[in-house]
Coordinates of N, CA, C and O in Angstrom, one line a residue:
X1 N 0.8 -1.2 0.0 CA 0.0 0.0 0.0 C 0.9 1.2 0.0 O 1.9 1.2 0.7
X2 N 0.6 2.6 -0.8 CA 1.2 3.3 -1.2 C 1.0 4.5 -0.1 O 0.0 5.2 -0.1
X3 N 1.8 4.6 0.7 CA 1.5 6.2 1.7 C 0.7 6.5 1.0 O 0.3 5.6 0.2
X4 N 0.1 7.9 0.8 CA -0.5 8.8 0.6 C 0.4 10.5 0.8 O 0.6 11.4 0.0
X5 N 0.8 10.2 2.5 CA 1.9 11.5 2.2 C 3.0 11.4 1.8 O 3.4 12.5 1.6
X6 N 3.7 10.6 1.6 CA 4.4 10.0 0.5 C 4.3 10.8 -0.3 O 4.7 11.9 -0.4
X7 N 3.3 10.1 -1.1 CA 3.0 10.1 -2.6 C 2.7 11.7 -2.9 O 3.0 12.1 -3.9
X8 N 1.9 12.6 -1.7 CA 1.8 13.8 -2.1 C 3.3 14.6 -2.2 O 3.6 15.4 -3.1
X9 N 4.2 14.1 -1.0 CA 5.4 14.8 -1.0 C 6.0 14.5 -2.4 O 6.5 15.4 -3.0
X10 N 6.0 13.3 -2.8 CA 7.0 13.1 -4.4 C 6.4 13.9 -5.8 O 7.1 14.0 -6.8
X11 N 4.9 14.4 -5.4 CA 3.7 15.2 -6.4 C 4.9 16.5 -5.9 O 5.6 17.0 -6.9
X12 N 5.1 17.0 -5.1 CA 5.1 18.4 -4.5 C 6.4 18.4 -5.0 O 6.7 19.4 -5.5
X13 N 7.3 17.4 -5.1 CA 8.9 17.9 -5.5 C 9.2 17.7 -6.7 O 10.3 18.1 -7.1
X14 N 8.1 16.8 -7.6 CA 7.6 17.1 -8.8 C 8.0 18.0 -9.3 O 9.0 18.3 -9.9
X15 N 6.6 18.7 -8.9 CA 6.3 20.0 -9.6 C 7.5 21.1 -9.3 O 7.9 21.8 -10.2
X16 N 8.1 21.1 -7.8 CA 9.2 22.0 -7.6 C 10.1 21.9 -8.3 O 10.7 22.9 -8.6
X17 N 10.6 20.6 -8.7 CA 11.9 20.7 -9.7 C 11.1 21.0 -11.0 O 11.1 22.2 -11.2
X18 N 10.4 20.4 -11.8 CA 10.0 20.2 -12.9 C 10.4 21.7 -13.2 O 11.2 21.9 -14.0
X19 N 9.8 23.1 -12.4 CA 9.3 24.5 -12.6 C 10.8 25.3 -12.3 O 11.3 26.3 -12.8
X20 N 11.3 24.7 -11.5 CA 12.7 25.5 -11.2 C 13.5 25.4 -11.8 O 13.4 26.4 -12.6
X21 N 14.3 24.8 -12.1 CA 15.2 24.6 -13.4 C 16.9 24.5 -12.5 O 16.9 24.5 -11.2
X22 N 17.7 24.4 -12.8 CA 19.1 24.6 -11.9 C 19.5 26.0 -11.1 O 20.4 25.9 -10.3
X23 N 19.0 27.2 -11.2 CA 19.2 28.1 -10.9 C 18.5 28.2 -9.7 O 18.9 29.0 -8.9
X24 N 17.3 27.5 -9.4 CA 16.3 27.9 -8.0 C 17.5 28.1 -7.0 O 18.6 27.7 -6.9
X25 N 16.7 29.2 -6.1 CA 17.4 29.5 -4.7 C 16.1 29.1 -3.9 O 14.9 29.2 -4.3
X26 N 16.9 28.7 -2.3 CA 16.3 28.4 -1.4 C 17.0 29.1 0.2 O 18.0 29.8 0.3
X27 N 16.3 28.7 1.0 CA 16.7 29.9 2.3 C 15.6 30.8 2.0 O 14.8 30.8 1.1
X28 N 15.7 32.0 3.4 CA 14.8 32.8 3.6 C 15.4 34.2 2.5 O 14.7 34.9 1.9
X29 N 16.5 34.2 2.4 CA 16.5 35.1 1.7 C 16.2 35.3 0.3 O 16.1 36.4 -0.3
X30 N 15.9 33.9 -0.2 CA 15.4 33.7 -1.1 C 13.9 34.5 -2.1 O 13.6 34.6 -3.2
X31 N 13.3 35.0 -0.5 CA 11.8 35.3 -0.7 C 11.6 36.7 0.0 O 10.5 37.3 -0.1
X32 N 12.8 37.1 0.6 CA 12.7 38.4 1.5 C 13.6 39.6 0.3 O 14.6 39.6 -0.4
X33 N 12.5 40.5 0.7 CA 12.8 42.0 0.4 C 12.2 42.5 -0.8 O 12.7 43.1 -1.8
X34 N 10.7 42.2 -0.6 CA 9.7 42.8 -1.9 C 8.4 41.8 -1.4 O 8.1 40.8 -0.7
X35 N 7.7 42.9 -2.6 CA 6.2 42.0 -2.2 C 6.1 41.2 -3.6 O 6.3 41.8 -4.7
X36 N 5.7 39.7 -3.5 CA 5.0 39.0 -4.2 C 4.2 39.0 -4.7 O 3.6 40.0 -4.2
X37 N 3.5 38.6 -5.8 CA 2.3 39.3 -6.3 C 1.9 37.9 -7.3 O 2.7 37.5 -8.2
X38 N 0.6 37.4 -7.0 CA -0.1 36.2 -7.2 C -0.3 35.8 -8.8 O -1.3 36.3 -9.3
X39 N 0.4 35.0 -9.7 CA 0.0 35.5 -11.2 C -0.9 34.3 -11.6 O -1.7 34.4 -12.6
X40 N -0.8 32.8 -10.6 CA -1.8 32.2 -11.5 C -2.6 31.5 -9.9 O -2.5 32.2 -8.9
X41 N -3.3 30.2 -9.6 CA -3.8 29.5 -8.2 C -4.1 28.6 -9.1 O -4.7 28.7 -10.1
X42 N -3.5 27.2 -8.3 CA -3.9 25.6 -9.2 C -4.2 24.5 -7.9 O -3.3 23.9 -7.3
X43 N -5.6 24.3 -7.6 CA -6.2 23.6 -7.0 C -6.4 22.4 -7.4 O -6.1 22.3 -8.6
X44 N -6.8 21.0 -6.8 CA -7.2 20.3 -7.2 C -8.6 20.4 -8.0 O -9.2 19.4 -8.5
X45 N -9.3 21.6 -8.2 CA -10.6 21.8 -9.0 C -10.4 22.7 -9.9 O -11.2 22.7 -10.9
X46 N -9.1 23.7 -10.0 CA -9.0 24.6 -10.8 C -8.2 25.3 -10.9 O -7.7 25.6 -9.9
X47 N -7.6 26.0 -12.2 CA -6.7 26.4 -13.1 C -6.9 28.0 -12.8 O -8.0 28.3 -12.9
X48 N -6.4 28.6 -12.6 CA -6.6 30.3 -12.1 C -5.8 31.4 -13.0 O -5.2 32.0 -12.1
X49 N -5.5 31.8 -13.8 CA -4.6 32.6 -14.0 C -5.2 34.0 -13.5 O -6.2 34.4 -14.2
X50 N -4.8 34.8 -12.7 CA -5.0 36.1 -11.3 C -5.2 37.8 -12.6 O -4.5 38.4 -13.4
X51 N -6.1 37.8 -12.2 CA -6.3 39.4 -13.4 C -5.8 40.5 -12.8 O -5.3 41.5 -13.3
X52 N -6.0 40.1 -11.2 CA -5.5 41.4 -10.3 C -4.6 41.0 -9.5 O -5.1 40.7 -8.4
X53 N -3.1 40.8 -9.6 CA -2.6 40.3 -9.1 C -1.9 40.9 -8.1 O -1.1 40.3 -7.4
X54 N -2.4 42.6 -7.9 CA -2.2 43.2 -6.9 C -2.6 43.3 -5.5 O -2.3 43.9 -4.5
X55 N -3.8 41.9 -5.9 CA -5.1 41.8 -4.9 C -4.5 40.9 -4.0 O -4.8 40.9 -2.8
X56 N -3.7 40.0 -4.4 CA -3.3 38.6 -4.4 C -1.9 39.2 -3.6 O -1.1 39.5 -4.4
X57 N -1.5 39.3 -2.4 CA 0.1 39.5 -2.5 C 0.7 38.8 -1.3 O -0.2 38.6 -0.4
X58 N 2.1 38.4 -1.0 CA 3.0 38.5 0.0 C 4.1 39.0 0.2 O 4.9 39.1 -0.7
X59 N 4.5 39.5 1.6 CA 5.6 39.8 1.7 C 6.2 38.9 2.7 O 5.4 38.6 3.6
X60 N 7.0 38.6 2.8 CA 8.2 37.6 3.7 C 9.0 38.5 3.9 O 9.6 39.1 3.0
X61 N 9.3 38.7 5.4 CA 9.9 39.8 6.2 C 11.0 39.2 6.7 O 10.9 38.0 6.9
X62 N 12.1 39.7 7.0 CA 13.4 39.3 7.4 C 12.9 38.2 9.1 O 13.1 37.1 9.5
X63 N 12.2 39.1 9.6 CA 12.2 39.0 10.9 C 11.4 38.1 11.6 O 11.2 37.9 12.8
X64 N 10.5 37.2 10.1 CA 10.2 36.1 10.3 C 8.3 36.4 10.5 O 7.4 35.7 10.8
X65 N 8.3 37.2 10.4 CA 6.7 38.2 9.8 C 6.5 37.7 8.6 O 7.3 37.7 7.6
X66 N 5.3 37.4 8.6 CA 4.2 37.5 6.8 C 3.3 38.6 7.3 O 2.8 38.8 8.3
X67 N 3.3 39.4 5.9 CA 2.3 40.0 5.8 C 1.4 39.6 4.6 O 2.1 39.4 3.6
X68 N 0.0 39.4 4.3 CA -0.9 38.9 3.3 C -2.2 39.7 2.8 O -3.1 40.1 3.5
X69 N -2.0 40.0 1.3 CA -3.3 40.7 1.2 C -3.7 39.5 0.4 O -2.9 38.7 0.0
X70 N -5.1 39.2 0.2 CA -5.8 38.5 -0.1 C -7.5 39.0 -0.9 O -8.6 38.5 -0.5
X71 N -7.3 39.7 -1.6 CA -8.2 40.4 -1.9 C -8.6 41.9 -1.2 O -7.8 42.9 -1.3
X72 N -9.7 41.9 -0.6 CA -10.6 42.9 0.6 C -9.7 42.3 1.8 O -10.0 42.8 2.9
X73 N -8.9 41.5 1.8 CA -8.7 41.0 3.3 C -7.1 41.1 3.7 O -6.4 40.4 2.9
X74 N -6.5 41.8 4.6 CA -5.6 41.7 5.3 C -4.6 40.7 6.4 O -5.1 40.7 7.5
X75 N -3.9 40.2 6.4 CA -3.4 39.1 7.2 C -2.0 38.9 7.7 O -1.1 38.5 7.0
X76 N -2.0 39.3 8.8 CA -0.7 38.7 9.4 C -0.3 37.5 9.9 O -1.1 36.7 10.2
X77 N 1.2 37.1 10.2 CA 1.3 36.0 10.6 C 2.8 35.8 10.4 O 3.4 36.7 9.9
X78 N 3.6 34.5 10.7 CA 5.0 34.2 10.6 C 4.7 32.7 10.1 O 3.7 32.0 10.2
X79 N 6.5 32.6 9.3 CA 7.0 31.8 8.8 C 8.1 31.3 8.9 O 8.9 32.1 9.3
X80 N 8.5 29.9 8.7 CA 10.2 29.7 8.8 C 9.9 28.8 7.5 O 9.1 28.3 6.7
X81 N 11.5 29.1 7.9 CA 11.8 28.2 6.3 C 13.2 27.2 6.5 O 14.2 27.7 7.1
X82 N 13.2 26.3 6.0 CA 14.4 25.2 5.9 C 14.5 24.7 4.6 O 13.7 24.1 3.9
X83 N 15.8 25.2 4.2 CA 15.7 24.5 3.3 C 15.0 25.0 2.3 O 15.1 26.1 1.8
X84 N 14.1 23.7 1.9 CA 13.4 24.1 0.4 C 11.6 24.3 1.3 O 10.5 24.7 0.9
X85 N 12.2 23.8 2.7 CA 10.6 23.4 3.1 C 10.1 24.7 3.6 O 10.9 25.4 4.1
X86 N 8.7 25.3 3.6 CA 8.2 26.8 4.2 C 7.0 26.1 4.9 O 6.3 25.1 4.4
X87 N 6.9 27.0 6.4 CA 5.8 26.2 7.0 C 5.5 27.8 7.4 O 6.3 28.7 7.9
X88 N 4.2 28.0 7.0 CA 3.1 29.1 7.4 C 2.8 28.8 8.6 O 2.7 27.6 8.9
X89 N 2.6 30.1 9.7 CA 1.8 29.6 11.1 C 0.4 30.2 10.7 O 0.2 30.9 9.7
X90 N -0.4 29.9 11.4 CA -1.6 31.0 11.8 C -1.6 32.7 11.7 O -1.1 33.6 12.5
X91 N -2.8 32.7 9.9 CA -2.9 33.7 10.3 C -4.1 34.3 10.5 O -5.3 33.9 10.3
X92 N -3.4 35.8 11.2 CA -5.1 36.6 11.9 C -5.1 37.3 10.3 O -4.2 37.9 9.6
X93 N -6.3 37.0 10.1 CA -7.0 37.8 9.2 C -8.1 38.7 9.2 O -8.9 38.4 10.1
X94 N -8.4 40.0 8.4 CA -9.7 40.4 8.5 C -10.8 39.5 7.9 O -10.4 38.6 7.2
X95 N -11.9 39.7 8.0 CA -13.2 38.7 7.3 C -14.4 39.1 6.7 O -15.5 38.7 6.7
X96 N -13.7 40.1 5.9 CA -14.6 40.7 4.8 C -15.1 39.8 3.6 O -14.3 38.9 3.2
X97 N -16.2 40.0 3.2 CA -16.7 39.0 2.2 C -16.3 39.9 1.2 O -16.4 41.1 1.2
X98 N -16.1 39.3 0.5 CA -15.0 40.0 -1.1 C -15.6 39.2 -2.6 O -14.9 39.1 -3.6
X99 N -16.9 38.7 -2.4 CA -17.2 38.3 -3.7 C -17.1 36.9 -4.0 O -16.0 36.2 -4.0
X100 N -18.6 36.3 -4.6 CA -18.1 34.8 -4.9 C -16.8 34.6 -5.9 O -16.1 33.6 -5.9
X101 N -16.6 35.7 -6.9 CA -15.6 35.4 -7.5 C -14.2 35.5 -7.1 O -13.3 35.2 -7.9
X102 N -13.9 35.9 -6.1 CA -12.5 36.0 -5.0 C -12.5 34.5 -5.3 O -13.3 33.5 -5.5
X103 N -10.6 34.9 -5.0 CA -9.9 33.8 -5.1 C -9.3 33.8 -3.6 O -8.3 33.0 -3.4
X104 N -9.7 34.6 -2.6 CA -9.1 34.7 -1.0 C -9.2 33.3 -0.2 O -8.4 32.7 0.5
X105 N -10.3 33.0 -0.5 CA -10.3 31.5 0.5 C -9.2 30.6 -0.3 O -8.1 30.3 0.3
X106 N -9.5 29.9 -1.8 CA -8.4 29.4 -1.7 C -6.5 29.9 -1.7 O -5.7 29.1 -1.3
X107 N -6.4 30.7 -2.0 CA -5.2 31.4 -2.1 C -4.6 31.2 -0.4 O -3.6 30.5 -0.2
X108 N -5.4 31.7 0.7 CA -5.2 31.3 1.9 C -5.2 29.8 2.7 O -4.9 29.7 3.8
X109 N -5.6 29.0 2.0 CA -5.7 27.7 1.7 C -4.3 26.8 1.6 O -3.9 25.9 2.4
X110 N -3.4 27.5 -0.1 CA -2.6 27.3 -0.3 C -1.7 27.5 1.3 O -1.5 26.7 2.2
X111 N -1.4 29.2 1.1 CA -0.7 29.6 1.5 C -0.7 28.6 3.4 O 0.4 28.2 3.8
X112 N -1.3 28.5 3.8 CA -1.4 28.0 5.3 C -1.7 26.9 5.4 O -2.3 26.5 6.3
X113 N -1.2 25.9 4.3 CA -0.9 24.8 4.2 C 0.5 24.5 3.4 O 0.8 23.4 3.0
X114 N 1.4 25.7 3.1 CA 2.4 25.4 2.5 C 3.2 24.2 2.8 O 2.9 23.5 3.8
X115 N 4.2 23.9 1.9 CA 4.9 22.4 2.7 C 6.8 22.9 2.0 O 7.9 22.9 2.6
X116 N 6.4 23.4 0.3 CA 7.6 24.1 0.2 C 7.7 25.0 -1.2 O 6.8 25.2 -2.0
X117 N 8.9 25.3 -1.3 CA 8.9 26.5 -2.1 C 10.4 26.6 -3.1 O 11.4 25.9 -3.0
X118 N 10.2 27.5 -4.0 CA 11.3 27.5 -4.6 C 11.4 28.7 -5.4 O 10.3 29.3 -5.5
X119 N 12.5 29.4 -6.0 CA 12.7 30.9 -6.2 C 13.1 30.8 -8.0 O 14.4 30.7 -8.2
X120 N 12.7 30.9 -8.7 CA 13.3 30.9 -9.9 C 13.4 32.6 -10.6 O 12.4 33.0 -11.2
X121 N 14.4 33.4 -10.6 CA 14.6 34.5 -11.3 C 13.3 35.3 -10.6 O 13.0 35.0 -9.4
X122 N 12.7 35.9 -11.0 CA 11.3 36.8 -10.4 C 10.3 35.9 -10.0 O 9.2 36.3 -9.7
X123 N 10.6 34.3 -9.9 CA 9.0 33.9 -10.0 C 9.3 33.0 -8.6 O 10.3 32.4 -8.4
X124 N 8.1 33.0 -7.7 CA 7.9 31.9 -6.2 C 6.6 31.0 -6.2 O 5.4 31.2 -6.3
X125 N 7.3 29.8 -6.3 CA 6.5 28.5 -6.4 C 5.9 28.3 -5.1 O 6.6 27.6 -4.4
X126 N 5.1 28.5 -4.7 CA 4.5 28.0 -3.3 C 3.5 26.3 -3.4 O 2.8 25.8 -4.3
X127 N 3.8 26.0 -2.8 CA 3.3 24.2 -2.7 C 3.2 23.8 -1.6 O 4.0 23.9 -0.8
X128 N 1.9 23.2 -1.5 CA 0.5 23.0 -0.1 C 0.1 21.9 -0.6 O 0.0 21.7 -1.8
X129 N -0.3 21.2 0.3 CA -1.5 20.2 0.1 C -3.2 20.6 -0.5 O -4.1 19.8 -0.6
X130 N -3.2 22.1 -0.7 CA -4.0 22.8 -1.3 C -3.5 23.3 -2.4 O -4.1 24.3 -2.8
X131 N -2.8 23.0 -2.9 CA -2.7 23.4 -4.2 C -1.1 24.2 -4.3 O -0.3 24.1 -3.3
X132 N -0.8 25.0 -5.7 CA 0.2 25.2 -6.3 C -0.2 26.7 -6.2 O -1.3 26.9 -6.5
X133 N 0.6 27.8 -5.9 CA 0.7 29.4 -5.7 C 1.7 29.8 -6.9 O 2.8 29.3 -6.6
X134 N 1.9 30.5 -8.0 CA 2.9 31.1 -8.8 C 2.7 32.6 -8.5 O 1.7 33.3 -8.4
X135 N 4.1 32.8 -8.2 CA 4.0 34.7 -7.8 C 4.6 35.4 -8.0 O 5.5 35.0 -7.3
X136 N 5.0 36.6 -8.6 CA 6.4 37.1 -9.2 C 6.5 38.7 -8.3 O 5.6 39.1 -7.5
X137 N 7.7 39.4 -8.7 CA 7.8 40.5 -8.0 C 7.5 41.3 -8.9 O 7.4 42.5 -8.8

C-alpha cells in the first residue's frame, strides 16, 4: 500500500523541480525583500490565472513576519523556512466577504498549508496540500 503523504510529498517535488530549473534558490533570503504578487492559483478543482494580481500578494519579512493581502482582506502572521521546506503559522485575518468570485479562500488555503517553495529568477512557487501558488515581483 502506497503512503499517501508520501505520494503527495513526491507530487510536491515534482512540480518544484519540474518548474525550477538549476538556478532555483532556497533559504529565507530567497523570498525576502519585496512583495510577491499572485500571477496564477492551481487547486485540485481549478486552473486560475490572477487578473489582479495586486489583490493577491506576499511579503516575507526578514524578521520572520508574513504580511498577506488576499483580496478585501488583510493578514498577518509568521513563517520559517528550511531549506526548500516553508511552513506558514496562523494567520489573523480580516473577514470581509470579497465576492463569490474571489480567489481569498483558496489562495489562503494554499498559503497556510504550504509544505515548500522555490525561487526561480522573479518567479515563487508556493506548494500545499491545497494546491500550487505562482507569484512574481
Amino acid at each position: 500500500m502506497i503512503n499517501n503523504k508520501l505520494l503527495g510529498s513526491l507530487f510536491a517535488a515534482s512540480l518544484l523541480t519540474s518548474g525550477c530549473g538549476d538556478d532555483a534558490l532556497t533559504g529565507p533570503s530567497a523570498v525576502t525583500g519585496g512583495v510577491w504578487k499572485l500571477q496564477s492559483l492551481e487547486t485540485s478543482v481549478l486552473f486560475v490565472p490572477v487578473g489582479r494580481p495586486e489583490n493577491y500578494t506576499v511579503e516575507f519579512r526578514e524578521s520572520g513576519a508574513l504580511a498577506v493581502k488576499a483580496d478585501c482582506n488583510s493578514c498577518s502572521g509568521t513563517y520559517t523556512i528550511s531549506g526548500e521546506s516553508l511552513t506558514i503559522g496562523a494567520l489573523a485575518c480580516t473577514r470581509a466577504f470579497c465576492g463569490e468570485a474571489s480567489l481569498d479562500t483558496a489562495f489562503l488555503a494554499v498559503l497556510t498549508n504550504a509544505a515548500s517553495f522555490g525561487v526561480t529568477g522573479p518567479e515563487l512557487r508556493i506548494l500545499s496540500s491545497k494546491g500550487t501558488a505562482q507569484l512574481n515581483r
